[in-house]
Structures are given as C-alpha cells and as structure tokens.
Short mmCIF file of C-alpha atoms in Angstrom, two decimals:
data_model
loop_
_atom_site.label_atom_id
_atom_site.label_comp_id
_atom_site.label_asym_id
_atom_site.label_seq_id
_atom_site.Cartn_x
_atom_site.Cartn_y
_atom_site.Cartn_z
CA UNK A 1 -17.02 -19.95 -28.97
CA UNK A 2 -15.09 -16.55 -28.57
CA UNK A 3 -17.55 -14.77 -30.33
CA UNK A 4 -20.72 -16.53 -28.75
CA UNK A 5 -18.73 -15.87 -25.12
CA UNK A 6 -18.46 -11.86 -26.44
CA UNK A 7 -22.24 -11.97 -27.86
CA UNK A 8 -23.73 -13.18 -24.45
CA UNK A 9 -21.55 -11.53 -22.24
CA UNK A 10 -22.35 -8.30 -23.86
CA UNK A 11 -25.57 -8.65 -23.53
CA UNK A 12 -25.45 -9.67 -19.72
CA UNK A 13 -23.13 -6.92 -19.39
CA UNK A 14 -25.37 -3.80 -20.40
CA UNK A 15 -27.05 -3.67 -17.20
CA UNK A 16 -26.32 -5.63 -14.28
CA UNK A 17 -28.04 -4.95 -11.01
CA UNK A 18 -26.60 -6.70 -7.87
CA UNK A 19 -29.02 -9.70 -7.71
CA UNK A 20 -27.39 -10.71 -11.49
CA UNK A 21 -23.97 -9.56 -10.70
CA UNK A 22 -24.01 -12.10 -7.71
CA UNK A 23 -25.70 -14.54 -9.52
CA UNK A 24 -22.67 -14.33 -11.93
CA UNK A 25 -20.66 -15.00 -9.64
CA UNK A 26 -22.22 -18.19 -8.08
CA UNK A 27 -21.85 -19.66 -11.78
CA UNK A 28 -18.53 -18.29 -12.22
CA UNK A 29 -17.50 -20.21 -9.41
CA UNK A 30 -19.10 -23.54 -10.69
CA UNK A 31 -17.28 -22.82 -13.52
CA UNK A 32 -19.31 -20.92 -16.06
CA UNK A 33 -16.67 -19.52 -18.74
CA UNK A 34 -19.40 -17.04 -20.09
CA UNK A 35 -20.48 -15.33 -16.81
CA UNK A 36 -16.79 -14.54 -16.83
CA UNK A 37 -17.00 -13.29 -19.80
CA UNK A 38 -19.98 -11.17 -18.84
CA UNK A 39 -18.52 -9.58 -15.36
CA UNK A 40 -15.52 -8.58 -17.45
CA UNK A 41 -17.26 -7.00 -19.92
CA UNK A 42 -19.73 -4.96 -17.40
CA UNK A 43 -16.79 -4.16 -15.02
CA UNK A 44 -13.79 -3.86 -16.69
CA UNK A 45 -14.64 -0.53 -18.74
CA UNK A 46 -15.34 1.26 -14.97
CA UNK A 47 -12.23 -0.59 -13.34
CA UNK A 48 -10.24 1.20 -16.25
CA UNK A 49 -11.78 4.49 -15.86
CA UNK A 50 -10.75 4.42 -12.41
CA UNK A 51 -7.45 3.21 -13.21
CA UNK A 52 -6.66 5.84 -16.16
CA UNK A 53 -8.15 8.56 -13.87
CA UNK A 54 -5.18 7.58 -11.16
CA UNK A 55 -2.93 6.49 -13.42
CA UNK A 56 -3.62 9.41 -15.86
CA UNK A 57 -1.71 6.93 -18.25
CA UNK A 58 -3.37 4.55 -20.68
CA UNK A 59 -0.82 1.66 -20.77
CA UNK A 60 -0.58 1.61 -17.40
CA UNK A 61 -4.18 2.07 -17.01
CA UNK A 62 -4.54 -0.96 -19.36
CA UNK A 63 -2.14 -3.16 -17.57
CA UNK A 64 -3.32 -2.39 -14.14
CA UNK A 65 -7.19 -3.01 -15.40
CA UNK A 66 -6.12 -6.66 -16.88
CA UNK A 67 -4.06 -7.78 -13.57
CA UNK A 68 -6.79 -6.72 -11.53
CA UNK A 69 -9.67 -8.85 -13.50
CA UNK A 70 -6.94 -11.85 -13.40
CA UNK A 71 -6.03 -11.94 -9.63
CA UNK A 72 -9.88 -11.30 -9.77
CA UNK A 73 -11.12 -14.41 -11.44
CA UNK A 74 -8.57 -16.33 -9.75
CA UNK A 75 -9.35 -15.72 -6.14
CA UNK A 76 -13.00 -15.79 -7.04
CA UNK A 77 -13.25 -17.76 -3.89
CA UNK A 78 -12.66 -15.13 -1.64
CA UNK A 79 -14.74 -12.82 -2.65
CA UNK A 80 -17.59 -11.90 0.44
CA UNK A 81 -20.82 -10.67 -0.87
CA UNK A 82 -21.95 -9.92 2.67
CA UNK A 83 -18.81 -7.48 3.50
CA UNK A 84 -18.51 -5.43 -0.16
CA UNK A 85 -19.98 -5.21 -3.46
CA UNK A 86 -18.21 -6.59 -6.34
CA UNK A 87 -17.27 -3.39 -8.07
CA UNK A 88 -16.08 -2.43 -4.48
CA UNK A 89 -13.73 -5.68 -4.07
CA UNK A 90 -12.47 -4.83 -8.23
CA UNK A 91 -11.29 -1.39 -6.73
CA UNK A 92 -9.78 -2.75 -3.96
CA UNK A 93 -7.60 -4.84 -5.69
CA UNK A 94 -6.80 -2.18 -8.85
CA UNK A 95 -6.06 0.67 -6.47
CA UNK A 96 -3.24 -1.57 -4.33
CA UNK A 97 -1.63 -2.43 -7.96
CA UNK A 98 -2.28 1.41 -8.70
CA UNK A 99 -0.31 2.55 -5.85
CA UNK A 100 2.21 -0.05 -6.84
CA UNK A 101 2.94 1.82 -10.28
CA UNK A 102 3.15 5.51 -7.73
CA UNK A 103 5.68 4.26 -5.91
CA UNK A 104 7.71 2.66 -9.00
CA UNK A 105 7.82 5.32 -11.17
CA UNK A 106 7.55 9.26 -10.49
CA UNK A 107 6.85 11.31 -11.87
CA UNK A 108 3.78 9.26 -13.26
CA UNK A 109 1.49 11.97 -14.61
CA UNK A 110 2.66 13.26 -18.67
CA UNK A 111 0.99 16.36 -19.06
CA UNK A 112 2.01 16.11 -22.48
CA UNK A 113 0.70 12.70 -23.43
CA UNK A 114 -2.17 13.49 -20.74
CA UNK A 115 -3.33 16.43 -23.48
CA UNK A 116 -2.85 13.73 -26.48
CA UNK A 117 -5.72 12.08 -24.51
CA UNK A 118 -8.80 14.86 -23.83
CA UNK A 119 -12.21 13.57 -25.03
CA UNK A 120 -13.84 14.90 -27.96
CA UNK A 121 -17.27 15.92 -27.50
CA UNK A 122 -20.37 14.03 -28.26
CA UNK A 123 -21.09 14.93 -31.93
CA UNK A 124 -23.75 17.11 -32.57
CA UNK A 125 -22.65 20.16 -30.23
CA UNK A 126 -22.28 23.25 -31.90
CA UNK A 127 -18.21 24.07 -32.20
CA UNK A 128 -18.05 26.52 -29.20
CA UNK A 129 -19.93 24.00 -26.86
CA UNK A 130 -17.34 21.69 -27.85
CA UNK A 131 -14.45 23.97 -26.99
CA UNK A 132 -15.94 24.98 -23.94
CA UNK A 133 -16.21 21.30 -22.64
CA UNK A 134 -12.75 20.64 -24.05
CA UNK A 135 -11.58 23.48 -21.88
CA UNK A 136 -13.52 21.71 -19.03
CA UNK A 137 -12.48 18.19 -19.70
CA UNK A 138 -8.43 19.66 -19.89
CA UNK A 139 -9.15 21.91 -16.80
CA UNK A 140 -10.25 18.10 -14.45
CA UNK A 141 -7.28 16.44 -15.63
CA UNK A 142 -4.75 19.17 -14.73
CA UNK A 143 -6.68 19.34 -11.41
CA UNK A 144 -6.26 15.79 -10.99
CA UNK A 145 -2.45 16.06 -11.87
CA UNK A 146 -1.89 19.06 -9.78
CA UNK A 147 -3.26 16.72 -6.49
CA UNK A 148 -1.32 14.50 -4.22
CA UNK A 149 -2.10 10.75 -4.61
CA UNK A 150 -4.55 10.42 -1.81
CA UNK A 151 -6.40 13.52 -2.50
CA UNK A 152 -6.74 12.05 -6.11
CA UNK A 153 -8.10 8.85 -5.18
CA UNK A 154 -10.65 10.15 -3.46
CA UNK A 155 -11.94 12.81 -6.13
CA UNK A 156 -11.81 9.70 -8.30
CA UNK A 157 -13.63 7.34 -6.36
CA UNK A 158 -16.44 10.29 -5.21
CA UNK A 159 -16.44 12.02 -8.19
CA UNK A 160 -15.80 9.06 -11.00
CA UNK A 161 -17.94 6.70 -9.58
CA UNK A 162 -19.93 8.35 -7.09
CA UNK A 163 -19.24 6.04 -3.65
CA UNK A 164 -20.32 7.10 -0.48
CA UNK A 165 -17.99 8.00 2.14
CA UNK A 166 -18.40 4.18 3.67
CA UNK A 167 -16.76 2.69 0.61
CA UNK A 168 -14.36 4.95 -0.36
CA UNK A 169 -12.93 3.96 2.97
CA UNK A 170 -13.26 0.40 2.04
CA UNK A 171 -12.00 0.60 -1.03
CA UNK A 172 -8.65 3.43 0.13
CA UNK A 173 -8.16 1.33 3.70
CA UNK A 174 -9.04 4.10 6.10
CA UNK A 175 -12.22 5.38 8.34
CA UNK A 176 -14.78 6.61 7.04
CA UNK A 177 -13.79 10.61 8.35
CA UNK A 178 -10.30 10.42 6.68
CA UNK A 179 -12.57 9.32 3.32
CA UNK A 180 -14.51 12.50 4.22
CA UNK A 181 -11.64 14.52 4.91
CA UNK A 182 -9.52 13.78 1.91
CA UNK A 183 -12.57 15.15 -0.24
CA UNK A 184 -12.92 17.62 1.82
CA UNK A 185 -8.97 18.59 1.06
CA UNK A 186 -9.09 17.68 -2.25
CA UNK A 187 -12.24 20.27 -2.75
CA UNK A 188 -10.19 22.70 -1.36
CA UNK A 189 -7.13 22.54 -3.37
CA UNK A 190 -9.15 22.01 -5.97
CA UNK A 191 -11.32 25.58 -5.48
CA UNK A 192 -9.24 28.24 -7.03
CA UNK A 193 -8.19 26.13 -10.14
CA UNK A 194 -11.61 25.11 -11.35
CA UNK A 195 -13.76 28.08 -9.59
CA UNK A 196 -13.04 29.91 -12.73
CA UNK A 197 -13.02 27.27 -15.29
CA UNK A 198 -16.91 26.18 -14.05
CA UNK A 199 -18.31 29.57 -13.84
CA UNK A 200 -16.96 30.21 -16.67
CA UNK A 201 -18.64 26.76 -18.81
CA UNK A 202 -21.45 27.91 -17.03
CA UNK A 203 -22.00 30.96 -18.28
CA UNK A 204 -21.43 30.13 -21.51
CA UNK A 205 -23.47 27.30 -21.89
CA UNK A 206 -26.40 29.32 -20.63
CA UNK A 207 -25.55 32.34 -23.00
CA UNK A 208 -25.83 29.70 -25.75
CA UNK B 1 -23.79 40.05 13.21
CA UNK B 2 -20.98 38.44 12.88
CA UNK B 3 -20.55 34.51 13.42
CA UNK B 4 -17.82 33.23 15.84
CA UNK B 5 -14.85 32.21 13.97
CA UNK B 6 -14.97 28.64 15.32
CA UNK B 7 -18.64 28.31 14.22
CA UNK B 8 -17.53 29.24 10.30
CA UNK B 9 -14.93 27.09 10.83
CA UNK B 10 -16.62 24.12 11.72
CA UNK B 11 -19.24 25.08 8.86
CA UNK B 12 -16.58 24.86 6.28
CA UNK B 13 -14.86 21.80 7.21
CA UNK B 14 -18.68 20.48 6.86
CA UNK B 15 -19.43 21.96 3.50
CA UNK B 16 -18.24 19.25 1.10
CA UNK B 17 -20.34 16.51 3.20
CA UNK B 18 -23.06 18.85 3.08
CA UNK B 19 -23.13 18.96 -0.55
CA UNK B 20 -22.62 15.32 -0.78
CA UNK B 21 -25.33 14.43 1.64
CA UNK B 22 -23.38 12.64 3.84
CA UNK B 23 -24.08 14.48 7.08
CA UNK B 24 -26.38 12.91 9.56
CA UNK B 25 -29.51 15.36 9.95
CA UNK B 26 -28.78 17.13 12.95
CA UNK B 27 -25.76 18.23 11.81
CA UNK B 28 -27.10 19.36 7.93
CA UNK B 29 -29.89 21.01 9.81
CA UNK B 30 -26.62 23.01 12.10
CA UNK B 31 -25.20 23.97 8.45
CA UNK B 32 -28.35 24.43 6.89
CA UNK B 33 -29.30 26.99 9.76
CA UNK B 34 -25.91 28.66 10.00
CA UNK B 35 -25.65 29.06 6.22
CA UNK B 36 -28.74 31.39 6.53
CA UNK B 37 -26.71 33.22 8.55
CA UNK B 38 -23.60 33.79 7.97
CA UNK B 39 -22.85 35.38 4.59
CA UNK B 40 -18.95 34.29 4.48
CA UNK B 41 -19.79 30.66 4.70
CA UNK B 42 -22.30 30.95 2.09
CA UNK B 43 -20.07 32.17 -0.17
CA UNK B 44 -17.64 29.28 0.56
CA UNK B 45 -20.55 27.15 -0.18
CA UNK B 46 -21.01 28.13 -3.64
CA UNK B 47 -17.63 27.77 -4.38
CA UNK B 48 -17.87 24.15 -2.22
CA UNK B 49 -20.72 23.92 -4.83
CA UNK B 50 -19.26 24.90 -8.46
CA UNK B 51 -16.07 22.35 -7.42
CA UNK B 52 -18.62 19.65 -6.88
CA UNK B 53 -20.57 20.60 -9.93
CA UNK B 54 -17.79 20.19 -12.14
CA UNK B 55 -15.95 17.06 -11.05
CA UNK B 56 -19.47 15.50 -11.65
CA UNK B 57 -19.93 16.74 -15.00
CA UNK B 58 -16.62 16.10 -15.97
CA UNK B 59 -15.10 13.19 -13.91
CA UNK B 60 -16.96 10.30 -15.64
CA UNK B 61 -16.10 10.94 -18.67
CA UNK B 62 -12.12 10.72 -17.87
CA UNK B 63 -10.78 7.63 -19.03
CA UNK B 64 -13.90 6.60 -21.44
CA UNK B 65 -12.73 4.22 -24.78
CA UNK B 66 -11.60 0.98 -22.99
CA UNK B 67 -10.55 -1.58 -25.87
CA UNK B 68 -12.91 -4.52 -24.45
CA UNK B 69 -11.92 -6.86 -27.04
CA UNK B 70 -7.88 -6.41 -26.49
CA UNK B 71 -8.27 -6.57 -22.68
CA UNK B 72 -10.40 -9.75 -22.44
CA UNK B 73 -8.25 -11.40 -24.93
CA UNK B 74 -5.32 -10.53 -22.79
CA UNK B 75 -6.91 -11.48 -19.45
CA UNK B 76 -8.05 -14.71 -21.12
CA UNK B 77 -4.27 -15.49 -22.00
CA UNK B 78 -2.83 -14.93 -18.81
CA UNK B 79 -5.48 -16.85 -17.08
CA UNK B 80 -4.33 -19.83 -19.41
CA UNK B 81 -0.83 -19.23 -18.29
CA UNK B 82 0.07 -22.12 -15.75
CA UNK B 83 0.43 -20.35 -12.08
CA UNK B 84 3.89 -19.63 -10.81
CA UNK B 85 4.82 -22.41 -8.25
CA UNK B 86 4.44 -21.37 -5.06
CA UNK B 87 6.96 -24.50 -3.54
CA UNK B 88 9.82 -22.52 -4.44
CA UNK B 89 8.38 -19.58 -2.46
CA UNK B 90 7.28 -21.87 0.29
CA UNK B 91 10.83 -23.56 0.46
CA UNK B 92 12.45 -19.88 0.87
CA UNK B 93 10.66 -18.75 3.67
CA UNK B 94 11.03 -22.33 5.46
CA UNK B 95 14.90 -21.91 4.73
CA UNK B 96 15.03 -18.16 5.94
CA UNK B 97 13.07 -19.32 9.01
CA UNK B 98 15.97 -21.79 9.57
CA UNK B 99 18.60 -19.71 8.95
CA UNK B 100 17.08 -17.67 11.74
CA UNK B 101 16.63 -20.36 14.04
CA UNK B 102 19.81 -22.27 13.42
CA UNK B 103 21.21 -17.81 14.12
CA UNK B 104 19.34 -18.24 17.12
CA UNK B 105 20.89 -20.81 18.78
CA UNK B 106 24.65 -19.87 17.88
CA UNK B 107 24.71 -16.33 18.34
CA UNK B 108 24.19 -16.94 22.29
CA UNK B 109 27.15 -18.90 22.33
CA UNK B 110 29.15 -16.22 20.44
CA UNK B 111 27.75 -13.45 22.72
CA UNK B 112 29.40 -11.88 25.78
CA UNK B 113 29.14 -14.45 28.10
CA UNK B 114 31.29 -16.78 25.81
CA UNK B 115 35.23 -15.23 26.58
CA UNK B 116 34.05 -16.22 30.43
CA UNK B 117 32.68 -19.77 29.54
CA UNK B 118 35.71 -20.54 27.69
CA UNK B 119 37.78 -19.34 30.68
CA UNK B 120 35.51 -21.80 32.50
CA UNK B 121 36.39 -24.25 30.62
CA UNK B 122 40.11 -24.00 30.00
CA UNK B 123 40.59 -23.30 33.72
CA UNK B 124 40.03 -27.09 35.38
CA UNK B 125 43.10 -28.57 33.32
CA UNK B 126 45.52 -25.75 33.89
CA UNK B 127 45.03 -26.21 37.99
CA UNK B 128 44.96 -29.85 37.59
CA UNK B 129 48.56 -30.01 36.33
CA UNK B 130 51.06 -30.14 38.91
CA UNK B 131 53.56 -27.47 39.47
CA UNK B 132 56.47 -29.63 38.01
CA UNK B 133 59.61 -28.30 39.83
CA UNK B 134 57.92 -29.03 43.16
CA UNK B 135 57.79 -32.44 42.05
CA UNK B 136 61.44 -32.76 40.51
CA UNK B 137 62.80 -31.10 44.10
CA UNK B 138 61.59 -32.99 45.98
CA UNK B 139 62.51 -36.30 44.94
CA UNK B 140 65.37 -37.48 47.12
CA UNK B 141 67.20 -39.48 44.42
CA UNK B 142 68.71 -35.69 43.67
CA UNK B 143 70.06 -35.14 46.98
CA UNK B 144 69.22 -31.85 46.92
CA UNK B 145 67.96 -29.59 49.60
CA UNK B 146 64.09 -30.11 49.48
CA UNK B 147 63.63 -26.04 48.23
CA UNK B 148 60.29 -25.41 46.41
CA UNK B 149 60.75 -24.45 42.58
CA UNK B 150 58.15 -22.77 40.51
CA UNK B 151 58.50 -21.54 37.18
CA UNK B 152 57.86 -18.02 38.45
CA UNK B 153 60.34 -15.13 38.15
CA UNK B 154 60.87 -15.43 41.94
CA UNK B 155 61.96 -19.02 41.56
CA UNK B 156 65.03 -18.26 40.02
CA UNK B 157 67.35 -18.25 43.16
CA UNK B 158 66.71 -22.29 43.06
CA UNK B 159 70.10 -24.40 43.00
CA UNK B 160 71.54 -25.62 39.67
CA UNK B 161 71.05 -29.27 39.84
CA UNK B 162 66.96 -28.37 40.45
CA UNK B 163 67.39 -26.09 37.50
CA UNK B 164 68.86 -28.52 35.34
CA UNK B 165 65.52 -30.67 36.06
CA UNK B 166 63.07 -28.70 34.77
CA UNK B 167 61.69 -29.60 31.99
CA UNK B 168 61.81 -27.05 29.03
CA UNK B 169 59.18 -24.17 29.11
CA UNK B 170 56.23 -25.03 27.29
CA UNK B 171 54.46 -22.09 25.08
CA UNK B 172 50.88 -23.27 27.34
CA UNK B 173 52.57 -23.54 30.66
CA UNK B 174 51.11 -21.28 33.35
CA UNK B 175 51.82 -21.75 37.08
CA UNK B 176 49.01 -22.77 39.36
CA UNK B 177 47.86 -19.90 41.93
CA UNK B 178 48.30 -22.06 44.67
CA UNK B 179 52.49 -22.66 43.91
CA UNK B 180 52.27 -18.80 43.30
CA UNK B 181 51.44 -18.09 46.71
CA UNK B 182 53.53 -20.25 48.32
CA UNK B 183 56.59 -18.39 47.20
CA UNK B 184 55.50 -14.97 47.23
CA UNK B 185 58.58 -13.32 48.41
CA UNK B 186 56.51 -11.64 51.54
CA UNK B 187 56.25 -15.54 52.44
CA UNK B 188 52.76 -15.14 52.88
#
C-alpha cells in the first residue's frame, strides 16, 4: 500500500495546478490517505527549500519541513481556500516554527557546514561554467548568512519562490509596504556583496 | 541638469518594486520617466538590477535534494502517534485561573485598608468593658470614699484599700477613653 500511496502520489504530485491542489484537499478531508500522500509529495520538496534557505541547516530544515506537513494534515480543517493558497498557508505555518529554531539557538547559520552543502552543477557544463556557478551558488548563501532574519525571509520568499508583495505579507505577518520594504533593504545590503560576483558570472558566461 | 535630491531619493526607494513589477502604473511610469533622466538613479538601477538577476538565478536552487521518501515516512509516523491530551493542559489553565481568582478575593483583605478594619473590629469590645476600678470604688460594702480609679498612671494617688481591689493587670487591658478623660489631671 506504501508503495501504491508513493506511485500515485508521485504522479499527482508532478504538476498540480490550484483546481487539483484544492480538489486534494476536499478528499483529504473525507479521508483520502493517498491525496495526502500526493500534497506531501508536491509540497514538501518547496516547504524544505524554504526552510533550508532560512534555516541554512539541513536537519533543522528537515525537522521544521516534517512538523509543518503534520500540524498541516492535522488541522486540515482550518485551512480557507478563499483567504490563501495552500502553499501560502504551508509557509505560514513553517516560517512561525522557523523563527522558533532563531530564537532557540544563535548563532544558527554554520558557514562551515553551510560550504559542505553548495550544489554541484547540472552535469554536462564545461568545468569553468561549473566553477563559475559554484562561485555564484557560495556567493547567495553567504549573502543570505550575512542578512538579518527578516531581511532573509523576504529574499527567500521573493527570490525562492517568487511571491508577490501581497503574500509575502501574508505569509511574514505584516503590510504589504513593510513586505516591500524589507526587499527593498535586503537588495540593498545585498548590492555591494553580489554586484561583483554577478557581473562577474556574467561576463564569463558570455565570454564562453 | 541635475535632479532634486528628494526626487532620486524617492526613485531609489522605488527601484526594487520597479524591477519586480509591483508598482501601480502611475508610479512605474514616474520611475520610468525619471530614470531617463537622471543618470545617478540609473546607475542604481542596474545595480537594483544585477542583485535581482542573481537571487533569481541562484535562489531556487538553494536547498534542492529533499529525501521524499525519509520525510513522508517520518510524517506518516508521527501522524500515527496518539495526540498529546489536551485535559491536562485544559485543567492547568482552569487551576491558574483559580489561583488568580481565589488571589483576587484575598489580597483586598490583606491590602491597606485591612490594619484599619481590624482596628474596627477590635475596637467595640475594648469600650464595652467597664473601667473596673470605677466599679470596685464605688461599691459601698468598702466604705471607702467614692474616688474614681482608673488604671491610668494618674490613678495612682487612689487609697490602699481601692488598690488592693483591683484586679491584677491583664497583658490586653487598655482603659476606655471615656475613664481617661474623666481624670485628666486638668479635670477637664
């Protein structure tokens, strides 16, 4: 039955536009043990990104990703299509238990371990492209070290997962200009240290 | 020609919306127009530009290589776990509601009206008892002349036989005002 639950849900899970996510829903909550199945395995890879790219940490990232699909599932109930998406309501809850770990334990970010972690590149790319992007990939995550909590959440939300202003707010608890504000700070600490770093790719990706 | 410096200023706090599309279109047609301008903002909006670039290329791919299969098994196992009660919890905040309430109604009691309350209270008794050497000297079995006694220090002049009558000092004896003033030594 595992298997089967795994089969179907990853095949529900590849794409899921809104209409199927909230019909997942509707027969989660009459009890459907596979559409479960399927939500977790379309959502929980993004809830983790956005986890690991606050958390910068992948236990915790882990942890926080599995808490948030169980208070998830079991409060299923209150879950308003009419006032937020889904993936919006998933953030919602992972960033509170994300700001949880903050507060518990500073500093959070490893710089060490947060090396151990950078990508490789897809295969195929000639060696120096793949340095390049390494350089690039190492360059973000120091960025996102180097900023404040706030500031990071809303690179990661904008950036990571491309929300508009509107539910950034929803998803951080503020208006809509703080959303647009925090970017707006975050772009600016964020100017000098990759300024360089992106011209830089740039140029060497078109010299290639 | 130079810009004003509150114009650039308001251009720049605009940029990243700008570049994100978020502005309504009166305001991205004010950017749009002063960028054309004003060469110092456009050079902030490249840089604006190159940040934006390269969080986008780069972001997404930060935290990629999510174990599905260990997660969901996890998440399945702790959804299987039986709840935590929630009576204990609900008893504990009944009992420190309680505790506040019961702290409510004792603490007035133990404020700083209570020293005068209790002075209230103890007063009615003491004034009720009677002066007891008035009684004692007055009695005519004694023979004695009929001379007011109190247990005050200006009652000591009394005769020996209506000394000998008074009863022993008690530790919670305290004269009444009234006997006071009668034998104030003004005689008022």
């Amino acid at each position: 039955l595992y298997n089967a639950v795994r089969i179907r849900g990853l095949i529900l899970g590849v794409h899921m536009d809104s209409e199927s996510v909230e019909a997942c829903i509707s027969r989660c909550l009459r009890g459907d043990q596979l559409s479960y199945a399927a939500l977790y395995d379309h959502f929980a890879p993004i809830v983790y990104r956005m986890c690991y790219s606050l958390l910068l940490n992948r236990e915790d990232a882990e942890d926080v990703t599995q808490e948030t699909f169980v208070y998830a599932f079991k409060n299923m109930r209150r879950y308003d299509s009419a006032r937020s998406a889904f993936k919006t309501w998933l953030f919602t809850i992972a960033i509170c238990r994300c700001r949880n770990l903050y507060r518990r334990r500073r500093p959070l970010v490893d710089l060490a371990g947060l090396m151990q972690h950078t990508l490789h590149a897809p295969h195929g790319d000639m060696p120096e492209v793949q340095a390049s992007r390494r350089e690039a990939q190492d360059a973000v995550q120091r960025a996102l070290a180097s900023l404040s909590p706030r500031l990071r959440e809303a690179v990661v939300l904008r950036y990571g997962h491309g929300l508009t202003y509107r539910e950034m707010a929803e998803v951080i608890g503020c208006p809509p200009k703080t959303a647009e504000s925090r970017v707006r700070l975050a772009h600016e600490a964020l100017r000098d240290l990759l300024r360089a770093q992106g011209r830089g790719l740039l140029e060497e990706l078109v010299s290639l | 020609m130079t810009m004003p410096a509150l114009q650039c200023r308001r251009c720049q706090a605009l940029l990243p919306a700008y570049i994100h599309r978020e502005l309504s279109p009166r305001a991205r047609r004010w950017v749009a127009a002063h960028l054309s301008r004003c060469d110092v903002c456009s050079r902030v909006y490249v840089d604006h530009r190159e940040v934006a670039r390269s969080l986008a290329a780069e972001m997404p791919a930060v935290g990629r290589g999510f174990d599905r299969e260990r997660g969901w098994a996890s998440v399945q196992a702790r959804l299987l776990q039986p709840s935590p009660p929630h009576k204990k919890r609900f008893h504990k905040r009944w009992g420190a509601a309680a505790l506040l309430l019961a702290a409510a109604l004792i603490l007035p009691s133990l404020s700083v009206n209570a020293p005068r309350a209790f002075a209230l209270h103890a007063r009615p008794p003491l004034q009720q008892t009677p002066p007891v050497g008035l009684e004692s000297a007055d009695t005519p079995a004694l023979g004695a002349p009929a001379v007011r006694v109190s247990a005050t220090p200006a009652a000591k002049i009394e005769t020996p036989s209506a000394k000998a009558i008074t009863p022993p000092a008690q530790p919670n004896y305290a004269p009444s005002w009234s006997a006071q003033a009668a034998h104030t030594p003004c005689g008022l």
